[in-house]
JSON list of C-alpha atoms in Angstrom, two decimals:
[
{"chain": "A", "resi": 14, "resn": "UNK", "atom": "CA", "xyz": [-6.46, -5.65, 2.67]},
{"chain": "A", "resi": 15, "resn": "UNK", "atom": "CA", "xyz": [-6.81, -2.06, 2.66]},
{"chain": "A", "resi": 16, "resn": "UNK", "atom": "CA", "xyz": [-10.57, -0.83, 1.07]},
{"chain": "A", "resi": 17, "resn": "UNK", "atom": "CA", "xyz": [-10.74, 2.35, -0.53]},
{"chain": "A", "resi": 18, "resn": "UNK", "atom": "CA", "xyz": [-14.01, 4.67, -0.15]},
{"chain": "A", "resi": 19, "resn": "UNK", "atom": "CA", "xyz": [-14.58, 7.31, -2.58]},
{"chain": "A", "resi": 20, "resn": "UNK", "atom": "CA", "xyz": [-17.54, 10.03, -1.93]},
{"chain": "A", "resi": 21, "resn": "UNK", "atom": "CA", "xyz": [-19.16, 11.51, -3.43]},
{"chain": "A", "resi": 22, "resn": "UNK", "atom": "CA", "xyz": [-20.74, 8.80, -5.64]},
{"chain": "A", "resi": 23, "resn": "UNK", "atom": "CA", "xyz": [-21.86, 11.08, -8.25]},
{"chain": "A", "resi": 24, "resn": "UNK", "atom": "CA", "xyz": [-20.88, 15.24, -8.24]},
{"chain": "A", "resi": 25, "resn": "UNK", "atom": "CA", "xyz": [-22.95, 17.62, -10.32]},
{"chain": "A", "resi": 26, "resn": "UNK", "atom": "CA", "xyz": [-21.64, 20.61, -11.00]},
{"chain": "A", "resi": 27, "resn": "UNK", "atom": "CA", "xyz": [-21.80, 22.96, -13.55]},
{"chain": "A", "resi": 28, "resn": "UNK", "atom": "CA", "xyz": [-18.51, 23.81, -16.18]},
{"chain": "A", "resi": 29, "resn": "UNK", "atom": "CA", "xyz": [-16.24, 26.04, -15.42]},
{"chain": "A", "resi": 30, "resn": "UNK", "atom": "CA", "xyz": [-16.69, 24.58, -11.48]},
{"chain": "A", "resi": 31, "resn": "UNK", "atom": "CA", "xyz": [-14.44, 23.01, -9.17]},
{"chain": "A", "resi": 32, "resn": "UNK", "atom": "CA", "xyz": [-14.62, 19.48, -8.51]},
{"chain": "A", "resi": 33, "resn": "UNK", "atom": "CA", "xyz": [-13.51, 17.80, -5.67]},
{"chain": "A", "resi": 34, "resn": "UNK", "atom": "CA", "xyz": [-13.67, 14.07, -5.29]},
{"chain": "A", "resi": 35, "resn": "UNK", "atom": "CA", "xyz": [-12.13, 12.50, -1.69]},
{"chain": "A", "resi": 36, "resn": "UNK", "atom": "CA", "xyz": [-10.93, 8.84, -1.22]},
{"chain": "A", "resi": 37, "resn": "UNK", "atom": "CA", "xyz": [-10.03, 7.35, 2.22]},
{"chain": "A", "resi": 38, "resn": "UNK", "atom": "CA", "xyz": [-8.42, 4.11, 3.08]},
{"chain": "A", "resi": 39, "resn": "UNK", "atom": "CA", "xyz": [-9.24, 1.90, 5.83]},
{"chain": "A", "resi": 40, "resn": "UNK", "atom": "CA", "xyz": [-5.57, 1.99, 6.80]},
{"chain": "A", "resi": 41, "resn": "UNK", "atom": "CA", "xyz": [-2.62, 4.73, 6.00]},
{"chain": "A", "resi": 42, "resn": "UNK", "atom": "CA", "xyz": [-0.74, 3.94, 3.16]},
{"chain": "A", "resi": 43, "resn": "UNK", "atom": "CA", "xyz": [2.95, 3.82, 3.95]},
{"chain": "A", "resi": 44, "resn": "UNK", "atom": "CA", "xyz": [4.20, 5.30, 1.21]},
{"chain": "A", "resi": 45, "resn": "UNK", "atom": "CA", "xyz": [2.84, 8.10, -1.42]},
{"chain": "A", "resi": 46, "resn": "UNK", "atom": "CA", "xyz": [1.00, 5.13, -3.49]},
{"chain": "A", "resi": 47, "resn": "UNK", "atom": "CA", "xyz": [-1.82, 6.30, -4.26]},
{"chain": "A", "resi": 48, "resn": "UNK", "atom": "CA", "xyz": [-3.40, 7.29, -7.85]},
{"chain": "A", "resi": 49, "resn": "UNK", "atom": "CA", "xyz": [-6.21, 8.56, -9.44]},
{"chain": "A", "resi": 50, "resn": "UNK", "atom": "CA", "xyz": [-7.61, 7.40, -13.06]},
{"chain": "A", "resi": 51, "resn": "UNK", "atom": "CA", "xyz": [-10.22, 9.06, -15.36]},
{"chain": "A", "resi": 52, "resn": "UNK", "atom": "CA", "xyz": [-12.84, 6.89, -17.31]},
{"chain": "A", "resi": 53, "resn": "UNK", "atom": "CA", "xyz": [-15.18, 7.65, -19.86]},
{"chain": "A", "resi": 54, "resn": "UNK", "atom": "CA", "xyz": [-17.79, 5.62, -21.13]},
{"chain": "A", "resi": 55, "resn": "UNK", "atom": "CA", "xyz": [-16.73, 2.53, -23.32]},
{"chain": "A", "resi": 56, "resn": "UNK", "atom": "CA", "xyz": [-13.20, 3.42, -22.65]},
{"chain": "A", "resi": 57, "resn": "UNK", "atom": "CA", "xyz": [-10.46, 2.08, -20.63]},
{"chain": "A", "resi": 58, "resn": "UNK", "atom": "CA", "xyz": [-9.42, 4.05, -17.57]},
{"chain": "A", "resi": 59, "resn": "UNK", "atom": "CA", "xyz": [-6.37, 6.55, -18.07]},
{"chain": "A", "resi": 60, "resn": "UNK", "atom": "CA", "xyz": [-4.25, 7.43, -15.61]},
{"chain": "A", "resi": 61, "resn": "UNK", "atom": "CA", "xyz": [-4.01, 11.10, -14.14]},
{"chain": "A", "resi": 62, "resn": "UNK", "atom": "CA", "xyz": [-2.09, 11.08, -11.09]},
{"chain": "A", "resi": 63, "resn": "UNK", "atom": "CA", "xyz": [0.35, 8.90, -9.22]},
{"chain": "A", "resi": 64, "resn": "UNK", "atom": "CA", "xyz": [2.56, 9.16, -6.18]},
{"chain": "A", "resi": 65, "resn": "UNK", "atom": "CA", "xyz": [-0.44, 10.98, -4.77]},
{"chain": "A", "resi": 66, "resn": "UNK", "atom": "CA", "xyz": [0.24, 14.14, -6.59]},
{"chain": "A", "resi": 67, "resn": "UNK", "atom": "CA", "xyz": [1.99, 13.46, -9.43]},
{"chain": "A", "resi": 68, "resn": "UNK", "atom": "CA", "xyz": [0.10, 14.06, -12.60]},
{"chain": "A", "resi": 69, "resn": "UNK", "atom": "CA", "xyz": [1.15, 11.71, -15.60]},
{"chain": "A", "resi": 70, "resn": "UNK", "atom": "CA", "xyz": [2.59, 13.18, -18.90]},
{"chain": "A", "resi": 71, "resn": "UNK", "atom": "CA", "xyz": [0.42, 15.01, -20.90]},
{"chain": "A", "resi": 72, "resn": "UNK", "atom": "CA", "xyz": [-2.68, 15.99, -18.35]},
{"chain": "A", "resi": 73, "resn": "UNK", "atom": "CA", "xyz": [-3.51, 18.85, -17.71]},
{"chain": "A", "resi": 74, "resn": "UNK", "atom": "CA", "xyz": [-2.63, 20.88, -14.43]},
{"chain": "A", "resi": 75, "resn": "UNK", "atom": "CA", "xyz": [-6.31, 21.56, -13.81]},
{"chain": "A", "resi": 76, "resn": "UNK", "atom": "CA", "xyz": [-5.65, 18.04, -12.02]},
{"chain": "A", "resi": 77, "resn": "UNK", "atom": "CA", "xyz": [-4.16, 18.05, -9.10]},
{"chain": "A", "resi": 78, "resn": "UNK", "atom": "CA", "xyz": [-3.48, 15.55, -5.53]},
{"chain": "A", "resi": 79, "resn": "UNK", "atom": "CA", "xyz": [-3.34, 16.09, -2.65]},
{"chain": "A", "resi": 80, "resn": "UNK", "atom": "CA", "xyz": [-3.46, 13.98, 1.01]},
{"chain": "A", "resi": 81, "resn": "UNK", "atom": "CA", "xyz": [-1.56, 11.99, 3.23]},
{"chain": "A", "resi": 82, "resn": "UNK", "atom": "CA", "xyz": [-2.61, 8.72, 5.47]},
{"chain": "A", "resi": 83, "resn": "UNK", "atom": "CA", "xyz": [-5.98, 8.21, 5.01]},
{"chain": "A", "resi": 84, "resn": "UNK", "atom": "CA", "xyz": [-7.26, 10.80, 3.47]},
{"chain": "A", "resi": 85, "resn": "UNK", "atom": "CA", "xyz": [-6.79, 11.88, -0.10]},
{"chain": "A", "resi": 86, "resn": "UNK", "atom": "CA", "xyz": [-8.38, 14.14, -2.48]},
{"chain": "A", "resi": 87, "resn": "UNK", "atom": "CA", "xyz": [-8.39, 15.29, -6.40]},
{"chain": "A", "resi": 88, "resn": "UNK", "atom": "CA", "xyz": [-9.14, 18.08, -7.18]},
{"chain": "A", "resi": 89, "resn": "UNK", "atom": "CA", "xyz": [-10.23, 19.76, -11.10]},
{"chain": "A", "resi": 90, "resn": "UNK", "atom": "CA", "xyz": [-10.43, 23.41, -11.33]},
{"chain": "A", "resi": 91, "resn": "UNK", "atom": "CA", "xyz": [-12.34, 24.73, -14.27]},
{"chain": "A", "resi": 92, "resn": "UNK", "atom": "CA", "xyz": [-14.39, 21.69, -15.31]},
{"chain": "A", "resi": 93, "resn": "UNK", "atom": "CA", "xyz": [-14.79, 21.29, -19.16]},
{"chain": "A", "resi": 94, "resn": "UNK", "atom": "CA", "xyz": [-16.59, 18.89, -20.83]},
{"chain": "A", "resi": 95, "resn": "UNK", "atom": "CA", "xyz": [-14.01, 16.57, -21.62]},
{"chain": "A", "resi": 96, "resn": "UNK", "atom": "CA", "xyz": [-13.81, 16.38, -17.76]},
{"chain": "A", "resi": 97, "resn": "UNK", "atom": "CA", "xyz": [-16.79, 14.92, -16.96]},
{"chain": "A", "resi": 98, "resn": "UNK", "atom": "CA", "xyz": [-16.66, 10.89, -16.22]},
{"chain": "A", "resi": 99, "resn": "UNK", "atom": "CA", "xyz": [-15.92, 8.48, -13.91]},
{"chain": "A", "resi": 100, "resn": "UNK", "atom": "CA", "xyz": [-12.65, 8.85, -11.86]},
{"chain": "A", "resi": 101, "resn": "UNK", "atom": "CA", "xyz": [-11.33, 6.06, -9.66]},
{"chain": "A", "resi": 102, "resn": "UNK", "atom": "CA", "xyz": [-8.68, 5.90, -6.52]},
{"chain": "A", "resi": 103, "resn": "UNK", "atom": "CA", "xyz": [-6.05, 3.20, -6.28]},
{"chain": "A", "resi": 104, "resn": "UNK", "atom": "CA", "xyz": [-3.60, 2.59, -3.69]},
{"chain": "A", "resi": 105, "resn": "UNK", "atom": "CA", "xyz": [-0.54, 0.43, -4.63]},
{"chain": "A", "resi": 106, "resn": "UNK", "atom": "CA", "xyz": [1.55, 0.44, -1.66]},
{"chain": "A", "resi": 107, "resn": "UNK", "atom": "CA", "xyz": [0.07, -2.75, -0.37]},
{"chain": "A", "resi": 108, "resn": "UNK", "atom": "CA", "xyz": [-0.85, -6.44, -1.58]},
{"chain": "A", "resi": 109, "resn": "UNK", "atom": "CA", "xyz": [-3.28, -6.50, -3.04]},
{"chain": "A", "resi": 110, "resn": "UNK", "atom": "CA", "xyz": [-3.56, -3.94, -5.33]},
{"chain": "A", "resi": 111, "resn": "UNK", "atom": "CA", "xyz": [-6.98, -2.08, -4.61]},
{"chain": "A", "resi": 112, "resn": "UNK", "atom": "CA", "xyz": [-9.46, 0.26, -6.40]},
{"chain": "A", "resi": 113, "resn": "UNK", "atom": "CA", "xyz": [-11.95, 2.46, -5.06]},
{"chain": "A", "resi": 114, "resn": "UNK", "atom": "CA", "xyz": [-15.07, 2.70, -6.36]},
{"chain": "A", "resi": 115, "resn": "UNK", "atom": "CA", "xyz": [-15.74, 5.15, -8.36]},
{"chain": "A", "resi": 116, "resn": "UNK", "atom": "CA", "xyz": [-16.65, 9.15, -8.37]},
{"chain": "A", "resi": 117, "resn": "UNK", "atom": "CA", "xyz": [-18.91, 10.20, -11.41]},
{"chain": "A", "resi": 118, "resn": "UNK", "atom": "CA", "xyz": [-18.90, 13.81, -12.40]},
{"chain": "A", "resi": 119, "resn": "UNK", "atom": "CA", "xyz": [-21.54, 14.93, -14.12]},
{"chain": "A", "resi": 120, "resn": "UNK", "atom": "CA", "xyz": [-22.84, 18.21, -15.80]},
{"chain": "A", "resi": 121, "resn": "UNK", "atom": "CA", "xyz": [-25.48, 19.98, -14.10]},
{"chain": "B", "resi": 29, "resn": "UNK", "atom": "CA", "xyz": [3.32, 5.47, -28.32]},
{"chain": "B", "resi": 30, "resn": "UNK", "atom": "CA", "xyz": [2.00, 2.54, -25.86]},
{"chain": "B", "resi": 31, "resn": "UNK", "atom": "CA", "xyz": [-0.57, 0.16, -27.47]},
{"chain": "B", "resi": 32, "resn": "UNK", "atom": "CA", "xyz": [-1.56, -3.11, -25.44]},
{"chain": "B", "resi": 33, "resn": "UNK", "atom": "CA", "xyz": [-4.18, -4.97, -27.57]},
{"chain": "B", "resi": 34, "resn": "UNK", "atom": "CA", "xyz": [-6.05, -7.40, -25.83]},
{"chain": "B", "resi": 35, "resn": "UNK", "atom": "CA", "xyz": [-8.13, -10.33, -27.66]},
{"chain": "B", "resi": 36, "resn": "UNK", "atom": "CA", "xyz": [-9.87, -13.93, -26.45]},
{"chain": "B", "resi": 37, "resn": "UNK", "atom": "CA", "xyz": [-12.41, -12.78, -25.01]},
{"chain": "B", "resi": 38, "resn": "UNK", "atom": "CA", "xyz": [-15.67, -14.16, -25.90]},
{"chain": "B", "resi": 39, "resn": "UNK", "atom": "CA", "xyz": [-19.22, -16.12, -24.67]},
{"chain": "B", "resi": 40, "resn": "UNK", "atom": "CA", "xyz": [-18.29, -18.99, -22.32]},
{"chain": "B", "resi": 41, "resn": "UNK", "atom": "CA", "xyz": [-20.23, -21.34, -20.73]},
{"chain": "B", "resi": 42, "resn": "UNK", "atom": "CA", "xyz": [-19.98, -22.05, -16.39]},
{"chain": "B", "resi": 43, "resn": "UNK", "atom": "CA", "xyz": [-16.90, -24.26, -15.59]},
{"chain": "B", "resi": 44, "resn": "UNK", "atom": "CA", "xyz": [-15.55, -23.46, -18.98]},
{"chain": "B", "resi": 45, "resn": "UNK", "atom": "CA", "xyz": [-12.24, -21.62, -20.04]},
{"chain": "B", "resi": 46, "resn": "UNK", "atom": "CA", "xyz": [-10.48, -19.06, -21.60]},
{"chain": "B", "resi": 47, "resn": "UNK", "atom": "CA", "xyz": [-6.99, -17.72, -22.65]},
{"chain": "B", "resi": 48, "resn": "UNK", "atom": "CA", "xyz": [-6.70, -13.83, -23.05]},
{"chain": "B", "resi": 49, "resn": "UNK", "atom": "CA", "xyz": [-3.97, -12.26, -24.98]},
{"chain": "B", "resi": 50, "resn": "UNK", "atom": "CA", "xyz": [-2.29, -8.97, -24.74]},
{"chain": "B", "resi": 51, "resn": "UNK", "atom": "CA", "xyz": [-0.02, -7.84, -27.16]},
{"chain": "B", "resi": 52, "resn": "UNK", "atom": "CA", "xyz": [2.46, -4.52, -26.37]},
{"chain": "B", "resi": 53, "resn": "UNK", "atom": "CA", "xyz": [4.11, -2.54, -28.24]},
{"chain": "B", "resi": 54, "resn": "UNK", "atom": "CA", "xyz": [5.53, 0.92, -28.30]},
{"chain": "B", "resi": 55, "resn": "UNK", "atom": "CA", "xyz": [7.89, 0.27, -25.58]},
{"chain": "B", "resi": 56, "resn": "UNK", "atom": "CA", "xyz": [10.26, -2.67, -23.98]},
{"chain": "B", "resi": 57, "resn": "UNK", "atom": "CA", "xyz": [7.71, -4.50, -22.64]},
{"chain": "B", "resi": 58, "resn": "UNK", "atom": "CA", "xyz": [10.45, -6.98, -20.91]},
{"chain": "B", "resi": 59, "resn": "UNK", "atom": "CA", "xyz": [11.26, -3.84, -18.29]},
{"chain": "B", "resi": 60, "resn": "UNK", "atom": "CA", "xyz": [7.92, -3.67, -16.85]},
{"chain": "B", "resi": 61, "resn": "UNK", "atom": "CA", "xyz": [5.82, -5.64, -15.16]},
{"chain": "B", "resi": 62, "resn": "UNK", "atom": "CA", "xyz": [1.79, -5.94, -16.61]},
{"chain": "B", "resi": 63, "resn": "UNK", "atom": "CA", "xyz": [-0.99, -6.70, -15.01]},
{"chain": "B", "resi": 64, "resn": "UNK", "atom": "CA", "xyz": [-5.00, -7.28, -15.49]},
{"chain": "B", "resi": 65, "resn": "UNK", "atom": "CA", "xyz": [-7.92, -5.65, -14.27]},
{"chain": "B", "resi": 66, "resn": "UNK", "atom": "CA", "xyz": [-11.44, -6.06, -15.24]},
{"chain": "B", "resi": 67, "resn": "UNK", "atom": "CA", "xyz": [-14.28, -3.83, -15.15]},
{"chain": "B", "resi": 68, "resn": "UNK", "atom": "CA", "xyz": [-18.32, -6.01, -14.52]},
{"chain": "B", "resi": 69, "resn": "UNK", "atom": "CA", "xyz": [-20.73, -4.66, -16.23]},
{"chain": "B", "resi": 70, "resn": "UNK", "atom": "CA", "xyz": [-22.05, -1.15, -14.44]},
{"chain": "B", "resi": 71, "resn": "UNK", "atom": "CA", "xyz": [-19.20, -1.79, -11.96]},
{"chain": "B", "resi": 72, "resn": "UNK", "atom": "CA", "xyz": [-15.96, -0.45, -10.87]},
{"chain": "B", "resi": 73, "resn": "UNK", "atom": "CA", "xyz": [-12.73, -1.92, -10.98]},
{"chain": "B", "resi": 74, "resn": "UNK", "atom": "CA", "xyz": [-10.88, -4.92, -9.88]},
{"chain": "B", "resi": 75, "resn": "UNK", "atom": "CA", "xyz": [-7.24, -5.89, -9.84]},
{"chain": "B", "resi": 76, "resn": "UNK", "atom": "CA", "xyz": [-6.75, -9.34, -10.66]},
{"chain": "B", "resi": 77, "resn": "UNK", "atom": "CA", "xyz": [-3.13, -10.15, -11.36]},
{"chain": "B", "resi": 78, "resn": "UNK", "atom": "CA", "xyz": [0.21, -8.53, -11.86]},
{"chain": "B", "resi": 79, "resn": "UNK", "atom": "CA", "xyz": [3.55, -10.16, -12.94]},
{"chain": "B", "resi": 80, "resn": "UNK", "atom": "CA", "xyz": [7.09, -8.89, -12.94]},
{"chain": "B", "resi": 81, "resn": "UNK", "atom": "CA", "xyz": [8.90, -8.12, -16.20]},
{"chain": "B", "resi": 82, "resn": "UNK", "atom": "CA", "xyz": [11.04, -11.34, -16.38]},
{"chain": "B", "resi": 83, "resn": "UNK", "atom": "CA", "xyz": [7.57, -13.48, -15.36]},
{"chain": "B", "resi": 84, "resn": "UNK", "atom": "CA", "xyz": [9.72, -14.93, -12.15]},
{"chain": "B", "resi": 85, "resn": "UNK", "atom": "CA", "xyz": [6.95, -13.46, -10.12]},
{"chain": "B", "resi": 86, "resn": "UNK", "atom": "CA", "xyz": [3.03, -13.48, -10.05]},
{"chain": "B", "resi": 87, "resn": "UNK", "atom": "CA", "xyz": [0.54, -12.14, -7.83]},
{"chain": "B", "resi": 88, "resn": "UNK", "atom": "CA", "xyz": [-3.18, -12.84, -7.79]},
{"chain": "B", "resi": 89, "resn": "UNK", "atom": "CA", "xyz": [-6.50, -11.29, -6.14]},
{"chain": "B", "resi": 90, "resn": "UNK", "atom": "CA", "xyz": [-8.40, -14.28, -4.01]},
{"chain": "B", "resi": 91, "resn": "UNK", "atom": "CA", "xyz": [-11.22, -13.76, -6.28]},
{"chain": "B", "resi": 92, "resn": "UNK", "atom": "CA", "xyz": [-9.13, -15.73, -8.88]},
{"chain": "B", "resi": 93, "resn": "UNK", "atom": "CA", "xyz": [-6.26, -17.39, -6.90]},
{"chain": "B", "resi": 94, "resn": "UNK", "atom": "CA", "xyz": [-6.38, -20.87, -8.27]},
{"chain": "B", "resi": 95, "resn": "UNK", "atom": "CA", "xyz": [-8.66, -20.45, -11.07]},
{"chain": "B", "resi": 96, "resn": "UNK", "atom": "CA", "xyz": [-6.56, -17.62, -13.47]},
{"chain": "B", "resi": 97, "resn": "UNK", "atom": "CA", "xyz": [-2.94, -18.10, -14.14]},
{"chain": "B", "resi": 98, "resn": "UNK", "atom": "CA", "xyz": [-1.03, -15.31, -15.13]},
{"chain": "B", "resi": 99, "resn": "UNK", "atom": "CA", "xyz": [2.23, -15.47, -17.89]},
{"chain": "B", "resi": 100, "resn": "UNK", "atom": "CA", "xyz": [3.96, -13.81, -20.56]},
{"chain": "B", "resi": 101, "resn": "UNK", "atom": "CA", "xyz": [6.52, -14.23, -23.41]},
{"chain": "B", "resi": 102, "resn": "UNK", "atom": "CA", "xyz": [8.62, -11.13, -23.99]},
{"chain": "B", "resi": 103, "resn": "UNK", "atom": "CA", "xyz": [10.06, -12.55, -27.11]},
{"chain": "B", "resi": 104, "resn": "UNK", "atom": "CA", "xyz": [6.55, -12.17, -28.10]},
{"chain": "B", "resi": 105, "resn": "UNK", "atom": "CA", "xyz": [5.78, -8.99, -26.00]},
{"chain": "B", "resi": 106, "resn": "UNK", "atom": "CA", "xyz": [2.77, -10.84, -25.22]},
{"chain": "B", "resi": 107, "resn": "UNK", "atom": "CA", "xyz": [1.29, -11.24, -21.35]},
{"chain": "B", "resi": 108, "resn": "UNK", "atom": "CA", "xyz": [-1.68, -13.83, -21.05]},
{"chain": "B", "resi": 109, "resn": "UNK", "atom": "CA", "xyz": [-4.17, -14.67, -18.69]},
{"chain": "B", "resi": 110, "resn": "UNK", "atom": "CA", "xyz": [-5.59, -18.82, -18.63]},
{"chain": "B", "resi": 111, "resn": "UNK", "atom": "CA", "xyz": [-9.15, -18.56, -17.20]},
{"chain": "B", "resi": 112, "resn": "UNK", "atom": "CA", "xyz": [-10.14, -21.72, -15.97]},
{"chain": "B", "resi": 113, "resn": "UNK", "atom": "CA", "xyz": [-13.81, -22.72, -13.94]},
{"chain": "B", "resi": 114, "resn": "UNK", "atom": "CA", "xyz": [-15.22, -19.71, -15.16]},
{"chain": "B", "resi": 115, "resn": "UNK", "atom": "CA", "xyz": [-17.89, -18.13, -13.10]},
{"chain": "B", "resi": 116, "resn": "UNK", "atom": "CA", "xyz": [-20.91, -16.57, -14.37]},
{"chain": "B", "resi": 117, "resn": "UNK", "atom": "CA", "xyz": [-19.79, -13.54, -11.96]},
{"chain": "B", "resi": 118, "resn": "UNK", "atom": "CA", "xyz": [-16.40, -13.69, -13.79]},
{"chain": "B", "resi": 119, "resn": "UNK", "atom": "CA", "xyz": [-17.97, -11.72, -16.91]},
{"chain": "B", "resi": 120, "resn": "UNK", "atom": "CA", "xyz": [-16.66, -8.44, -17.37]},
{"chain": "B", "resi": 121, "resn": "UNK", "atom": "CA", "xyz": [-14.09, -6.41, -19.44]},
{"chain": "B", "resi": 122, "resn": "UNK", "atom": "CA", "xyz": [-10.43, -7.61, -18.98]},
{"chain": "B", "resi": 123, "resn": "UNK", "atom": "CA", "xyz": [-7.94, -5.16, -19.38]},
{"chain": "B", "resi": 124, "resn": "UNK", "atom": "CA", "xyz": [-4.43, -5.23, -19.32]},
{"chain": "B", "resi": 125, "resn": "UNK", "atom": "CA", "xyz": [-2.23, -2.40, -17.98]},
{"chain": "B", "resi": 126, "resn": "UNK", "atom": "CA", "xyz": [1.46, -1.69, -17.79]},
{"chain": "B", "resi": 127, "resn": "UNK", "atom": "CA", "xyz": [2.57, -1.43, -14.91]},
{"chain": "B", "resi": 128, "resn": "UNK", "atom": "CA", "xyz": [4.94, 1.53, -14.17]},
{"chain": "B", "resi": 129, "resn": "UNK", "atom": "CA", "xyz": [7.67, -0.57, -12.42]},
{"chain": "B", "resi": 130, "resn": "UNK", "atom": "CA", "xyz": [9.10, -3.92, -13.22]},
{"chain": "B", "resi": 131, "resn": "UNK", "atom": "CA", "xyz": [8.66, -5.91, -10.05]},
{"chain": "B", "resi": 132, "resn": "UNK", "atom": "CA", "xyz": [4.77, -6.84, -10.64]},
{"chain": "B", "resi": 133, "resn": "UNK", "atom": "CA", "xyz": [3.87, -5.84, -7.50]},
{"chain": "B", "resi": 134, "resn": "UNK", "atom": "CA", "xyz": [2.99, -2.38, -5.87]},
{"chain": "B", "resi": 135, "resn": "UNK", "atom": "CA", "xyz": [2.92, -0.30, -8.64]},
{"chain": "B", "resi": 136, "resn": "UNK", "atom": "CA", "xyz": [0.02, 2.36, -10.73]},
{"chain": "B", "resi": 137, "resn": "UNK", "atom": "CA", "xyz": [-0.84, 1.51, -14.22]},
{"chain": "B", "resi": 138, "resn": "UNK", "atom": "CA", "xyz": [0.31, 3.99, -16.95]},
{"chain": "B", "resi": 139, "resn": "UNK", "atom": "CA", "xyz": [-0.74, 2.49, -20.11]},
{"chain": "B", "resi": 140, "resn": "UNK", "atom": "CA", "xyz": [-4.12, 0.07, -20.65]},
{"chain": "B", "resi": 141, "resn": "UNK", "atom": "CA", "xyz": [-5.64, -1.56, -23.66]},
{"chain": "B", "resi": 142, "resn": "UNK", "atom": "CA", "xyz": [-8.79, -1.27, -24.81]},
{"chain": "B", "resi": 143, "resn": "UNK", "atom": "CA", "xyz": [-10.54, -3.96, -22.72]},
{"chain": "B", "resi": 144, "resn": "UNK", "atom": "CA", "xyz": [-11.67, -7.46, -24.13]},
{"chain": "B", "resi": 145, "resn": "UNK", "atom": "CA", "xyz": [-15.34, -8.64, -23.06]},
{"chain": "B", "resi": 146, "resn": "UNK", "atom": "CA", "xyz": [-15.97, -12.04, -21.41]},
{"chain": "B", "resi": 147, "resn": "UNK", "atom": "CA", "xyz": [-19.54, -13.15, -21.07]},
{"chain": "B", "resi": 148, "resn": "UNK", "atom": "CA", "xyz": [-19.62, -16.27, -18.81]},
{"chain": "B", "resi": 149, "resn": "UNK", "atom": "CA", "xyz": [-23.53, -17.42, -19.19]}
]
């Protein structure tokens, strides 16, 4: 099974700031399947970005992937407040299906 | 515009059991496959179960291999999930997804519901 490990835990940074979260996988995924989802509290996740850098219809392009392997990152220029939650990792290129577990941004 | 409403959920006791329901709508839910994924309390997610758009073919996390069955009935656009010797570290939200291809297996989640709560105590 591959495990996902997302650091930092939690990312404080102040709006208008970068923000960028990093997921690695105990094994390279084989093909570009890897995503990223954003979650707010009380809400159900929402995706942002698939194929490891493809961002989902209607998100902004402050989001953006990037990685190969192991090793993958998202990335939010200019945080606003609507950007601050919880974002999760998820590689779907092997059974099973696996999340990571979870960046939190928060405002500083 | 996507909507997957999930309802069943509910207070349970140990051992007990549960159906979940999910009903689409907004697109041909018989082209894609759906899955479920729940959320514990404070916790982060956890894929549980996926099937392909004609329901030929399931696929299940060992947390719940054996205990969960997976189905659907697209003249219904409904996907299910039986929940059977419920654990008390089975309670969580349960959300269903669509999945972005129609195999039911290796695939991101584009669209989810709104989450229904189980409380197994």
């Amino acid at each position: 099974d591959i495990v996902l490990t997302q650091s930092p835990g939690t990312l404080s940074l102040f709006p208008g700031e970068r923000a960028t979260l990093s997921c690695r996988a105990s094994q390279s995924l084989t093909r570009t399947s890897l995503a990223w989802y954003q979650q707010k509290p009380g809400r159900a996740p929402r995706l942002l970005i698939y194929g490891v850098s493809s961002r989902a219809a209607g998100i902004s392009d402050r989001f953006s992937g990037s990685g190969s392997g192991t090793d993958f990152t998202l990335t939010i220029n200019r945080l606003e407040a609507e950007d601050y939650a919880v974002y999760y990792c998820q590689q779907y290129g092997s059974s099973p299906l696996s999340f990571g577990g979870g960046t939190k941004v928060e405002i500083k | 515009e996507v909507q997957l409403l999930e309802s069943g959920g509910g207070l349970v006791q140990p051992g007990g059991s549960l159906r979940l329901s999910c009903e689409a709508s907004g697109f041909t839910s018989s082209s894609f496959g759906m899955s479920w994924v729940r959320q514990a309390p404070g916790k982060g997610l956890e894929w549980l179960s996926s099937i392909s758009n004609s329901g030929g073919s399931t696929y299940y996390a060992d947390s719940v291999t054996g205990r969960f069955t997976i189905s659907r009935d697209n003249s219904k656009n409904t996907l299910f999930l039986e929940m059977n010797n419920l654990r008390v570290e089975d309670t969580a939200v349960y959300y269903c997804a669509k999945d972005r291809s129609w195999y039911g297996s290796g695939s991101f989640l584009d669209s989810w519901g709104q989450g229904t709560l189980v409380t197994v105590s």
